[in-house]
XYZ file of C-alpha atoms in Angstrom:
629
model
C -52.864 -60.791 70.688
C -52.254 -57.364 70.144
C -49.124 -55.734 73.096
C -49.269 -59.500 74.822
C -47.557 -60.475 71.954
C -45.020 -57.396 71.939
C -46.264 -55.802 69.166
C -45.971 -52.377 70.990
C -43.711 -50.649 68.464
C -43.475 -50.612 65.077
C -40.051 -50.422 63.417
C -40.131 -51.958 59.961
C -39.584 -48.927 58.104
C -36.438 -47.356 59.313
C -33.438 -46.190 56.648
C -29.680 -47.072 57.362
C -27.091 -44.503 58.296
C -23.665 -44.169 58.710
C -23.919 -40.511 60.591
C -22.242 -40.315 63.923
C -23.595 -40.216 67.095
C -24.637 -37.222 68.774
C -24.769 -37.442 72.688
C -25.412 -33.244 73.276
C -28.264 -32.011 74.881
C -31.041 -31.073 73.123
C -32.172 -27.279 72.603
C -35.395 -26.845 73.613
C -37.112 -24.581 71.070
C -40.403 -22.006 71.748
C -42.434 -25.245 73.438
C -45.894 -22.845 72.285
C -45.227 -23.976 68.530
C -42.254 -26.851 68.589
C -42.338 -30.396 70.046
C -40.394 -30.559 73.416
C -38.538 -34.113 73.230
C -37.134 -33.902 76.839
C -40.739 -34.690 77.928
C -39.291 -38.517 76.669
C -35.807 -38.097 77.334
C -33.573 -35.218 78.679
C -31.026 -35.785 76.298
C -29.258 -38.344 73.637
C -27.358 -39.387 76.499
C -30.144 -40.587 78.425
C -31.821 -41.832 74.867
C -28.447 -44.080 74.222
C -28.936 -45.759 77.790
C -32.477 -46.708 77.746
C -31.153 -48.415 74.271
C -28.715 -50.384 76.407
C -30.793 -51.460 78.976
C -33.565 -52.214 75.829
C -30.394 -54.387 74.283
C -30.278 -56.363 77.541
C -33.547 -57.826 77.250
C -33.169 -59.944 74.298
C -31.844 -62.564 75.901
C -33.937 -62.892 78.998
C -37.066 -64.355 76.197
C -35.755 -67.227 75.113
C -35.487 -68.006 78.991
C -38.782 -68.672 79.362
C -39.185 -71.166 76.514
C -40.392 -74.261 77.867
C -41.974 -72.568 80.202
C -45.198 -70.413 80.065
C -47.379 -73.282 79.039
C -46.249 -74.917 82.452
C -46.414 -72.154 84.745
C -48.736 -69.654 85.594
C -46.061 -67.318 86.868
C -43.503 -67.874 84.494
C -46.049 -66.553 81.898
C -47.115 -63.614 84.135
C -43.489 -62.543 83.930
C -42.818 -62.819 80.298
C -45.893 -60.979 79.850
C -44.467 -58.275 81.607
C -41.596 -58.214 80.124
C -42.667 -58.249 76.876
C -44.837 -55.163 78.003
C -41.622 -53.649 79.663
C -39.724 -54.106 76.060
C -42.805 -52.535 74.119
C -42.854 -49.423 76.427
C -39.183 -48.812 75.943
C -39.111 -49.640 72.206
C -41.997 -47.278 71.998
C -40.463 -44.593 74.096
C -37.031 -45.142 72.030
C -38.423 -45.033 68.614
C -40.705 -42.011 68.879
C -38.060 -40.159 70.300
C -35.916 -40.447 67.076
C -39.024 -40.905 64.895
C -40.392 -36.971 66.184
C -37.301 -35.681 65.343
C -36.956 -37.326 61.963
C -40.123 -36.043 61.062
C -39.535 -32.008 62.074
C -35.665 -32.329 61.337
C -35.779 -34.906 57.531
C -32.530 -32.887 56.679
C -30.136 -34.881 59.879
C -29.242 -38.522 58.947
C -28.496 -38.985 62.425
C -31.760 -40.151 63.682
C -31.744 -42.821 60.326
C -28.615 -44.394 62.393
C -30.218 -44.349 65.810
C -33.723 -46.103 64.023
C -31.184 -48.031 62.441
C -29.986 -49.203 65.890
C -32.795 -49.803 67.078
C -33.892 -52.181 64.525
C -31.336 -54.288 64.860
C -32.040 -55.210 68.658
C -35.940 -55.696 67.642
C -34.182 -58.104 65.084
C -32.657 -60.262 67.261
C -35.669 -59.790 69.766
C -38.055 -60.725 67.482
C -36.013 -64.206 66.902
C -35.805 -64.878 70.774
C -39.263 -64.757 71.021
C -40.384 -66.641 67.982
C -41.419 -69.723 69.764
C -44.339 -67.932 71.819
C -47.516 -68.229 69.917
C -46.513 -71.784 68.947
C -46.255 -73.006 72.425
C -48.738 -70.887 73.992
C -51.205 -72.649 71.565
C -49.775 -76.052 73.182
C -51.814 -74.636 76.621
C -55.318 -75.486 77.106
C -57.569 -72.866 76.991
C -59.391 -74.067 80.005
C -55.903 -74.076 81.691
C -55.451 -70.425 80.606
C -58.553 -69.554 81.449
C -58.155 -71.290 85.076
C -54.785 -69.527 85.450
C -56.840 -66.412 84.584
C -59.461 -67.065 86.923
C -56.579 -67.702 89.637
C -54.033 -65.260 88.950
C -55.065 -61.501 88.931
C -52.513 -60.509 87.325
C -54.054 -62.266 84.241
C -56.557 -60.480 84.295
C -56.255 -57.514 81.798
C -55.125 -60.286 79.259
C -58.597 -62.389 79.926
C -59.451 -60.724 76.014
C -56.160 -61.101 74.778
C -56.042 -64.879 75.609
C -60.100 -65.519 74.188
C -58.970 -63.703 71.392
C -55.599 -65.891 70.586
C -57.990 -69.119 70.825
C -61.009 -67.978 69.061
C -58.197 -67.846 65.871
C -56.573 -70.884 67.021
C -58.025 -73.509 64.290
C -56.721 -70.649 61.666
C -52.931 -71.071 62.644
C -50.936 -73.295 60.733
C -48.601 -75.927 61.657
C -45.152 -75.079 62.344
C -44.234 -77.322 58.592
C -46.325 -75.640 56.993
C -45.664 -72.041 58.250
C -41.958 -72.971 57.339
C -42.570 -73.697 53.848
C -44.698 -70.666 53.523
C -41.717 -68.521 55.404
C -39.749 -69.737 52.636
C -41.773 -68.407 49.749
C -43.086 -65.166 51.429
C -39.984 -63.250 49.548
C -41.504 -64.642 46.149
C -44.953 -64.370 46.778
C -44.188 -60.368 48.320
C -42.653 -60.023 44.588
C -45.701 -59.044 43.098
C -46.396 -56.060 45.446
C -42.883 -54.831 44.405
C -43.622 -54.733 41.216
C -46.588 -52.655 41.268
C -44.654 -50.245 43.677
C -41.933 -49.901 41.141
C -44.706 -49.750 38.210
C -46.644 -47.158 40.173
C -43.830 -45.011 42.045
C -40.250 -45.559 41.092
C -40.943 -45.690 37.284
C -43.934 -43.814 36.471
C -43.595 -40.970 34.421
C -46.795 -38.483 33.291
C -46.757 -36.871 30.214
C -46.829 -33.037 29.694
C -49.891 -30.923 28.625
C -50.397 -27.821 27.253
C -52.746 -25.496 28.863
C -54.714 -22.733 27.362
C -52.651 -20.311 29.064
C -50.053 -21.711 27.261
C -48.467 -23.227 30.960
C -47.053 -26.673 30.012
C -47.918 -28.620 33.359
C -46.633 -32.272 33.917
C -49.997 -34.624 34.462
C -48.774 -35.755 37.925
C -51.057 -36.420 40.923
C -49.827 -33.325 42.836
C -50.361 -31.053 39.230
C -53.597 -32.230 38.796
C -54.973 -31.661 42.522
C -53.714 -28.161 41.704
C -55.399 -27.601 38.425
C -58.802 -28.892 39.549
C -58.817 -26.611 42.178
C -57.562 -23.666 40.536
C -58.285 -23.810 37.093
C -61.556 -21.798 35.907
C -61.567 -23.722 32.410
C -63.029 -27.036 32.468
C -61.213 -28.107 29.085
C -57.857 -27.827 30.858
C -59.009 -29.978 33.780
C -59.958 -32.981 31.808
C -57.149 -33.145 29.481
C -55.068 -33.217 32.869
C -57.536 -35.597 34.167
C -56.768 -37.765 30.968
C -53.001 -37.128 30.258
C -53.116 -38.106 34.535
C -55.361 -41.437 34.073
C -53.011 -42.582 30.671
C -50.609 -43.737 32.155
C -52.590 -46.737 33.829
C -54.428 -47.392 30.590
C -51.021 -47.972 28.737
C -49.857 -50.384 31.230
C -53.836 -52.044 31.836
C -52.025 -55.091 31.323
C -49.161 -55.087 33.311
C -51.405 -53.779 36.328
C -54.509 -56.440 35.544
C -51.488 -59.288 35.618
C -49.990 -57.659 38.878
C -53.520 -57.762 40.671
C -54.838 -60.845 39.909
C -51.351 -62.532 41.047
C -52.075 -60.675 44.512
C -55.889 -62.012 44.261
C -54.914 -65.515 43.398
C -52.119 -65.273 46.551
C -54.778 -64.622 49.301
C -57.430 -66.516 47.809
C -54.576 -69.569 48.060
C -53.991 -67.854 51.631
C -57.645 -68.400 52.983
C -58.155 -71.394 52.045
C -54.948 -72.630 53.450
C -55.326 -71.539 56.754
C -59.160 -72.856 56.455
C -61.456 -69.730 55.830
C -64.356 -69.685 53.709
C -63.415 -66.361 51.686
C -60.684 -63.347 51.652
C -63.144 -61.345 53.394
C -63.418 -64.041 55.885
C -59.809 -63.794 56.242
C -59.289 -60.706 56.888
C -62.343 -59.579 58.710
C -61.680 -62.354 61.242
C -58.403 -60.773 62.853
C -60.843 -58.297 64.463
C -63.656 -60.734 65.022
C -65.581 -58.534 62.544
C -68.871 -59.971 60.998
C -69.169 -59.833 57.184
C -73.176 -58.624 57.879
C -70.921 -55.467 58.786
C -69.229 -55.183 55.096
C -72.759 -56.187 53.602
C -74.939 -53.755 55.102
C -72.374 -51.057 54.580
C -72.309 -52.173 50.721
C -76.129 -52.139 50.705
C -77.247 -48.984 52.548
C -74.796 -47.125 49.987
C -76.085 -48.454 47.420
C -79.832 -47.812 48.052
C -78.855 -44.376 48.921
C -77.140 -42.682 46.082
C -80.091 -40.197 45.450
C -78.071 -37.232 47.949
C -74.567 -37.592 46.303
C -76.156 -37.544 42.558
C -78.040 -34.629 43.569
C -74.650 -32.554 44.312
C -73.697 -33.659 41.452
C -75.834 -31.756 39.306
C -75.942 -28.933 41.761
C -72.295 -28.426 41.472
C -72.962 -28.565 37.324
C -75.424 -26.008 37.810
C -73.649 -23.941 39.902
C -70.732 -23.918 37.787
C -72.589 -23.210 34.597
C -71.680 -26.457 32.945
C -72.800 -28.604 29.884
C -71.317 -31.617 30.426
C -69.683 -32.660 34.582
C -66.735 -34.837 34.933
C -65.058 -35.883 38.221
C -62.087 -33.322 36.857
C -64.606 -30.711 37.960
C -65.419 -32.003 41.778
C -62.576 -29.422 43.265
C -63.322 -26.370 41.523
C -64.982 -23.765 43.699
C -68.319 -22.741 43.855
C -67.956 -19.169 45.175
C -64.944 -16.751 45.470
C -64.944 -17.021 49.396
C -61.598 -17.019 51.246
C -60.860 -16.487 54.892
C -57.735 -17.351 56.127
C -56.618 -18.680 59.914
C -54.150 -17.559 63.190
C -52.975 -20.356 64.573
C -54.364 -18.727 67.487
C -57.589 -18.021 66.159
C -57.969 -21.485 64.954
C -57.277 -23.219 68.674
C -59.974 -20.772 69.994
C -62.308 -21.606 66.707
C -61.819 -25.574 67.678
C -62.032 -25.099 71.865
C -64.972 -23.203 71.498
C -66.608 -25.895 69.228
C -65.609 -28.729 71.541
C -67.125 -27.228 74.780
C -70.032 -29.228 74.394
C -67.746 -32.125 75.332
C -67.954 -31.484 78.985
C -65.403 -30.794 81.486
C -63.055 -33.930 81.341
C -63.112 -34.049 77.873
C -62.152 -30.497 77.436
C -59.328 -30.512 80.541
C -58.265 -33.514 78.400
C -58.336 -31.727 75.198
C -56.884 -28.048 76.372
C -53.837 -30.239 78.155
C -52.758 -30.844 74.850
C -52.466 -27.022 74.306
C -49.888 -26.389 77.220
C -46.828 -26.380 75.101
C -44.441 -28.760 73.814
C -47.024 -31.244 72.482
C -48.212 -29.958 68.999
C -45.408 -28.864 66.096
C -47.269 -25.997 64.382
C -45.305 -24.565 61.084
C -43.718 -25.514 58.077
C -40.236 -25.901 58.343
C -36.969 -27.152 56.027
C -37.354 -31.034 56.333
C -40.286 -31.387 57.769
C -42.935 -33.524 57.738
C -45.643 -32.793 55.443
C -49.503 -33.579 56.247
C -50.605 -34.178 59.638
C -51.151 -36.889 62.396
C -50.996 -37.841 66.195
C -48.948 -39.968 68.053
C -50.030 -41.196 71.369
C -47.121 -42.161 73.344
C -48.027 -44.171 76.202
C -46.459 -42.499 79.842
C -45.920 -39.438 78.251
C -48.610 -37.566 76.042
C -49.806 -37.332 72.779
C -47.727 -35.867 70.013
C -49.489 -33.868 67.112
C -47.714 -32.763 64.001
C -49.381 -29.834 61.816
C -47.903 -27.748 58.861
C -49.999 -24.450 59.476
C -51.121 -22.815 56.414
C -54.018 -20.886 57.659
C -56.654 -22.300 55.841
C -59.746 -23.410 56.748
C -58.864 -27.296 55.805
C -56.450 -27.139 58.587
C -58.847 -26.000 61.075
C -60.428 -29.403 60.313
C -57.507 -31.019 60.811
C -56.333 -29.421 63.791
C -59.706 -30.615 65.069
C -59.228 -34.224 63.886
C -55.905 -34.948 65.309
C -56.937 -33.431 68.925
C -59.920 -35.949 68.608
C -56.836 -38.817 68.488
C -55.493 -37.188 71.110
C -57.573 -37.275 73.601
C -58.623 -40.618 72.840
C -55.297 -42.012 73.455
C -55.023 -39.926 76.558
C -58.714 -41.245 77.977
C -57.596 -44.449 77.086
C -54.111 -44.480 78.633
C -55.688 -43.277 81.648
C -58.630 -45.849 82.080
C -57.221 -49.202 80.265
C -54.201 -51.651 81.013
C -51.094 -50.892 78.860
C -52.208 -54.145 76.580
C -55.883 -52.608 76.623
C -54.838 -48.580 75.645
C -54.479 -49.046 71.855
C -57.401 -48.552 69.885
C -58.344 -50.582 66.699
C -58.442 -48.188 63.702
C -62.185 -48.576 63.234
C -62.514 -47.068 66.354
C -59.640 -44.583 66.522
C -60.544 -42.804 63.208
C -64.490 -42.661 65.074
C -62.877 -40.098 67.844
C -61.675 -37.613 64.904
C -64.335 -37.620 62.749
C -66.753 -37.066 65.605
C -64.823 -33.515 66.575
C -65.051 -32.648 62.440
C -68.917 -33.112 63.050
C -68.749 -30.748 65.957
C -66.751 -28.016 64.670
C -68.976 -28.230 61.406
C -72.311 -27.546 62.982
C -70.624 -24.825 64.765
C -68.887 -23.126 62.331
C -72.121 -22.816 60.291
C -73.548 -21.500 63.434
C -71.467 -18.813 63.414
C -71.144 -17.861 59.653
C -73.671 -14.825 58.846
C -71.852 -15.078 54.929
C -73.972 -17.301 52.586
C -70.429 -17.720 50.495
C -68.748 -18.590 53.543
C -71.519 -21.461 54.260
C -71.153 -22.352 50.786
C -67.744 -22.875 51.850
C -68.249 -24.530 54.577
C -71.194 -26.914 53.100
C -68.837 -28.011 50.339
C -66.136 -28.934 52.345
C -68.647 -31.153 54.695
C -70.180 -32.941 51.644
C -66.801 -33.455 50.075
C -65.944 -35.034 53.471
C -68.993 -37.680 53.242
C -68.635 -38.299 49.191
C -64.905 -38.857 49.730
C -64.707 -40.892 53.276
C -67.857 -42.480 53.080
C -69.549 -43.271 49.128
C -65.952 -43.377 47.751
C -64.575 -46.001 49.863
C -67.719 -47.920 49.209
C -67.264 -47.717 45.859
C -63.840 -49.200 46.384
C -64.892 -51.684 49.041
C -67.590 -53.288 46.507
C -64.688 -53.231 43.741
C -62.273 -54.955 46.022
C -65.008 -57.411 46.517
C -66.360 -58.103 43.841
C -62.742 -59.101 41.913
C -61.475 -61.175 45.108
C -65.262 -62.919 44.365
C -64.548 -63.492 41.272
C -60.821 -64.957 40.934
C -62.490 -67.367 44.433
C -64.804 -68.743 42.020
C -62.144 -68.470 39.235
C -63.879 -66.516 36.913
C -61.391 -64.920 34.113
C -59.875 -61.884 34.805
C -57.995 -59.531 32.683
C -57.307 -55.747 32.127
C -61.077 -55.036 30.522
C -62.730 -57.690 32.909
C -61.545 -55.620 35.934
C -61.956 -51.950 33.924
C -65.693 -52.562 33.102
C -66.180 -53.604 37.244
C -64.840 -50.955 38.215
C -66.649 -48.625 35.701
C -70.192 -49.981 36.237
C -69.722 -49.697 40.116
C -68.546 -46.229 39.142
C -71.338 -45.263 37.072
C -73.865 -46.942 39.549
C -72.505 -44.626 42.773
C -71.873 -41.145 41.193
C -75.154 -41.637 38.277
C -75.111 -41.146 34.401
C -74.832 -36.932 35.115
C -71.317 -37.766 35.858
C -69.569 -38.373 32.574
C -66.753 -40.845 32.001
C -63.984 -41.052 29.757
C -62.773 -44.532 28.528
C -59.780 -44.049 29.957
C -61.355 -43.191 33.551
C -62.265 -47.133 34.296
C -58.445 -48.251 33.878
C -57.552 -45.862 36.237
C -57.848 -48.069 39.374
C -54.569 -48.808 39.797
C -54.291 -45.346 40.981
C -55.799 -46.574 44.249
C -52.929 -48.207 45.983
C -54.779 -49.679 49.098
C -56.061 -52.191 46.081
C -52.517 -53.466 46.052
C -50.722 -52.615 49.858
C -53.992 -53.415 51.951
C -56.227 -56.220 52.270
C -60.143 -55.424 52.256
C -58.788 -51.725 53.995
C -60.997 -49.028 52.699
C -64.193 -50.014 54.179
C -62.550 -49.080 57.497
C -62.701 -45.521 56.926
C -66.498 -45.974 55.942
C -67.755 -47.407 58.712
C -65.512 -45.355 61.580
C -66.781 -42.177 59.578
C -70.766 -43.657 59.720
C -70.233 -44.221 63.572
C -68.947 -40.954 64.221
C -71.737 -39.031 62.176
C -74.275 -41.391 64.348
C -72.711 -40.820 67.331
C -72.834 -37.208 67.393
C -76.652 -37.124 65.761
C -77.389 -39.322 69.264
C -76.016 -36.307 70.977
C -77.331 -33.187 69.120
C -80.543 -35.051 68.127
C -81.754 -36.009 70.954
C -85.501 -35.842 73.051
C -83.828 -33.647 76.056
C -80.727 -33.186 77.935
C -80.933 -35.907 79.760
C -80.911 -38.196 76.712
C -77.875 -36.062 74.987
C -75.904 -36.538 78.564
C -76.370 -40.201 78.491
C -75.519 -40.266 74.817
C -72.260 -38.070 75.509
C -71.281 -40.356 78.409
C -71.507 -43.391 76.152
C -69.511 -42.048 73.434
C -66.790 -40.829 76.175
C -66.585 -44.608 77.564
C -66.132 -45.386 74.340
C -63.199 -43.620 74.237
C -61.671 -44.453 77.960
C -62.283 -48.384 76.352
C -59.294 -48.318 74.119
C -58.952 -51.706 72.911
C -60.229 -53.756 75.725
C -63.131 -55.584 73.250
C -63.348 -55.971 69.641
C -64.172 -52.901 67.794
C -67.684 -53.812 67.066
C -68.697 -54.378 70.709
C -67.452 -51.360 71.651
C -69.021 -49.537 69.266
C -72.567 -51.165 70.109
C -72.165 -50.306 73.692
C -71.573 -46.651 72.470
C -74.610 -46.781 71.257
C -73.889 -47.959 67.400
C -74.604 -51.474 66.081
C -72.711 -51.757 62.394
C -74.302 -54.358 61.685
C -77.580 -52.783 61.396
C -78.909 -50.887 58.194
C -79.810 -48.081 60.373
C -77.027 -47.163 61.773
C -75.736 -46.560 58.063
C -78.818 -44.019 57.218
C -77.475 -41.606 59.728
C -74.542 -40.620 57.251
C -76.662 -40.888 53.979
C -79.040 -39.154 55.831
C -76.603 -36.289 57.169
C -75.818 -36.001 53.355
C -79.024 -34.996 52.081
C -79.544 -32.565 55.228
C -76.063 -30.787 53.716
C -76.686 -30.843 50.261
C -80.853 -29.346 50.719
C -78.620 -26.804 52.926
C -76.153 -26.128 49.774
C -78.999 -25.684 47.661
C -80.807 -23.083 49.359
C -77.724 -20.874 50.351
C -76.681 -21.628 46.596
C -80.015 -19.889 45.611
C -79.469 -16.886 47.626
C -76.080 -16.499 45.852
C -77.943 -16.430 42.667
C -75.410 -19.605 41.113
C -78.489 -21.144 40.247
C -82.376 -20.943 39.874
């Protein structure tokens, strides 16, 4: 049940520290390029009393034990206080969290997280006894206390939601003795973390320039990118993959310990399947999975044609994936900061007027950290901060990738704004289906419009590349790794064997079946699936990013593809309630009311589709760059 069930604020990961405490007021730096924190606190001062008054909370939950499943009002007000708790924690953590993340170098904020964590602790205990007894109350009670109370309202969701999974929570024995062996049964995913981080080691290669590179992850991105000479991208390609084929075993045992665990999992808690499981949570129908598996499969005709375009294009016998980052033309153009905003604003003026006051708000100062900087942060992201604004971290480097990004992390933004502003606090999160649907839609947008504005075939080379790239990697790659994860929890259900070459030749096949036979592949390339961690960390994940990026591409082709203006208006106003919905339904309803329905085969062909409109695009402009005939 989502914030009714304080899960506002997420504080599982913070480090220890034995810094001291600093109570000074903050300097503000140039708010144009630099987060300004006072917009969430003035100072450390006024940071360490909010913790105080968080502190004095923990106590007043277990106070209402006994309670809430005999009073309509005595459940009102732990609902609000468990809101009141979540806002704080939230406020509290990002302010330490931002600084952490722009200042790594200062161990002081790893003390204040550290503080923090240890109230949540002993929150988290006096509140332990919620779910069971709420499950105690009737739902017709609840939903009479709904009916009756108004300020039960904005939980009506919340509350169907917590009884539609009701039959799938386990007795309090039986949770016990599970609570028990969750340090053993978590044992496994330490292992591969250890196998796969802490104690992996790539071996060294030799190039033909006579650079000896180490074969790691970062190397290799590097060298496929850069490197004109095919030869020296697949030997770092193999000396990269070895590593997993040497320890096949070790990873195969690790897995199919996991496997075995959730299939045990499911069945204990009374679902028919993993998938079932986990699709559940979000009242997600497997037709959605299905479909998405299906329509990509049935479509692979687009991404095995840029395949072979690429191997034309780069005058090659033989194409490996080694050779999927190495550039087509010699185009470069790099990006202002200022330039880029203007690029992105411009794009997005199609949005309308409260979309873009939304979206330019975010451009007033203080909200966005631009540039690199000792200790920083690398990559990007947004944080929406409820009663305050959006924070958006960047690590300019003028490229045209971060244009993109810049782009995708505004799209966040103003989601979480829209949301904040039209849903209840328990009802302004967004399910990451959904959330990842507002980003992608603004890298559709700026796409179009940057090839609108090119008048340089080598910069809409560019520009094509990085587009189908986009769809091959967030769309047909997670497939590929959605019907893996699959088909091996499908397999260890119905206990077929499983071992190191069982899982290499599923993998494989569903390799060779997605990118085609013009895509060659080493032995050693179908052990390399341990590489994907979400395998191992995440539970049926990837297809997420699959289906948000599908809704997004169909959601902007019922905008730009529509009859007349008054169709595109009405599709634009859809997609913008979609994003002033937040999380008040489940992530499938919303996205049907946008005008979507995921569990349709259609709605998949708009991004296959999309695909073959971008690569017929790449092969003309190719053409009149004379890379090939």
């Amino acid at each position: 049940m989502r914030k009714l069930l304080l899960t506002a604020f997420a504080l599982a990961a913070v480090c220890s520290s034995g810094f001291s405490q600093n109570t000074e007021k903050m300097e503000v730096k140039d708010p144009a390029y630099n987060w300004d924190f006072t917009h969430i606190y003035p100072s450390w001062d006024a940071w360490q009393k909010e913790l105080k008054d968080f502190s004095a909370l923990t106590p007043k939950f277990i106070e209402y034990k006994g309670k809430i499943s005999k009073d309509p009002k005595a459940l009102i007000e732990y609902i609000k206080l468990s809101e009141k708790a979540g806002q704080m924690g939230s406020k509290l953590s990002s302010f330490a969290r931002l600084q952490k993340d722009v200042d790594g170098k200062n161990s002081m904020y790893n003390a204040k997280l550290q503080e923090l964590q240890n109230i949540f602790v002993e929150m988290s205990k006096n509140r332990s006894w919620y779910s069971p007894e709420l499950a105690t109350l009737p739902q017709e009670t609840a939903m009479k206390w709904i009916a009756e109370n108004p300020e039960l309202a904005p939980y009506k969701h919340d509350m169907e939601d917590f009884y539609r999974e009701l039959s799938h929570i386990l007795d309090e024995k039986t949770q016990n003795i599970l609570n028990e062996y969750s340090r053993a049964l978590s044992a496994t995913s330490k292992i591969y973390n250890s196998l796969s981080v802490a104690d992996i080691e790539f071996p060294k290669v030799k190039l033909s320039t006579g650079e000896e590179v180490t074969a790691s992850p970062a190397v290799a991105s590097r060298i496929y990118a850069t490197s004109p000479n095919q030869e020296d991208r697949l030997k770092v390609a193999n000396a990269n993959r070895d590593y997993y084929f040497k320890h096949r075993n070790t990873f195969a045992d690790i897995y199919l310990g996991m496997l075995q665990s959730r299939a045990a999992s499911a069945r204990l808690e009374g679902y028919k399947s993993c998938l079932d499981a986990t699709l559940s949570g979000n009242n997600i129908p497997t037709d959605v999975y299905f479909t998405l598996l299906k329509v990509a499969q049935t479509n692979v005709a687009p991404l095995q044609k840029y395949w072979d375009l690429r191997k034309r294009a780069l005058g090659l016998a033989k194409y490996y994936h080694s050779d999927a980052s190495a550039e087509l033309t010699n185009f470069s153009r790099s990006y202002k900061w200022e330039e880029a905003v203007k690029i992105v604003t411009s794009a997005l003026g199609m949005m309308g007027k409260e979309y873009n006051e939304n979206f330019n708000s975010m451009l007033t100062g203080g909200k966005i950290d631009v540039f690199e900087k000792p200790g920083k942060q690398t990559g990007a992201y947004n944080l929406s901060l409820y009663g305050v604004h959006p924070y958006v971290l960047m690590n300019w480097n003028e490229t045209r990738d971060n244009v993109f990004t810049l782009a995708h992390e505004l799209g966040h933004s103003v989601h979480g704004i829209l949301a904040q502003k039209y849903q209840s606090y328990n009802n302004s999160g967004a399910n990451s289906m959904v959330a990842e649907v507002a980003s992608t839609f603004n890298e559709c947008v700026l796409l179009d419009y940057m090839l609108a504005q090119s008048k340089d075939p080598n910069e809409k080379i560019a520009l094509l590349v990085q587009a189908i790239d986009n769809v091959a990697g967030t769309f047909y790659r997670q497939v590929q790794f959605a019907e893996f994860e699959y088909t091996m929890h499908n397999m260890v259900e119905n206990n077929k064997p499983v071992n190191a070459d069982v899982i290499a030749k599923v993998y494989g096949d569903i390799d060779a079946k997605y990118n085609g036979l013009g895509v060659e592949q080493p032995e050693n390339l179908k052990y390399s699936w341990p590489r994907v961690f979400h395998f191992f960390n995440y539970n049926f994940y990837v297809y997420n990013y699959a289906v948000s990026f599908t809704a997004s591409n169909a959601l902007y082709g019922n905008i730009v593809n529509a009859k007349n203006k008054k169709e595109a208006d009405a599709a634009k106003e859809r997609y913008l309630n979609l994003l002033k919905s937040g999380g008040n339904d489940y992530p499938i309803n919303l996205l049907r009311n946008a005008g979507i329905d995921m569990t349709k085969e259609e709605s998949y062909l708009a991004v296959t589709n999309r695909l073959q409109k971008l690569v017929d695009q790449l092969e003309v402009e190719l053409k009149k760059v004379d890379k090939i005939k």
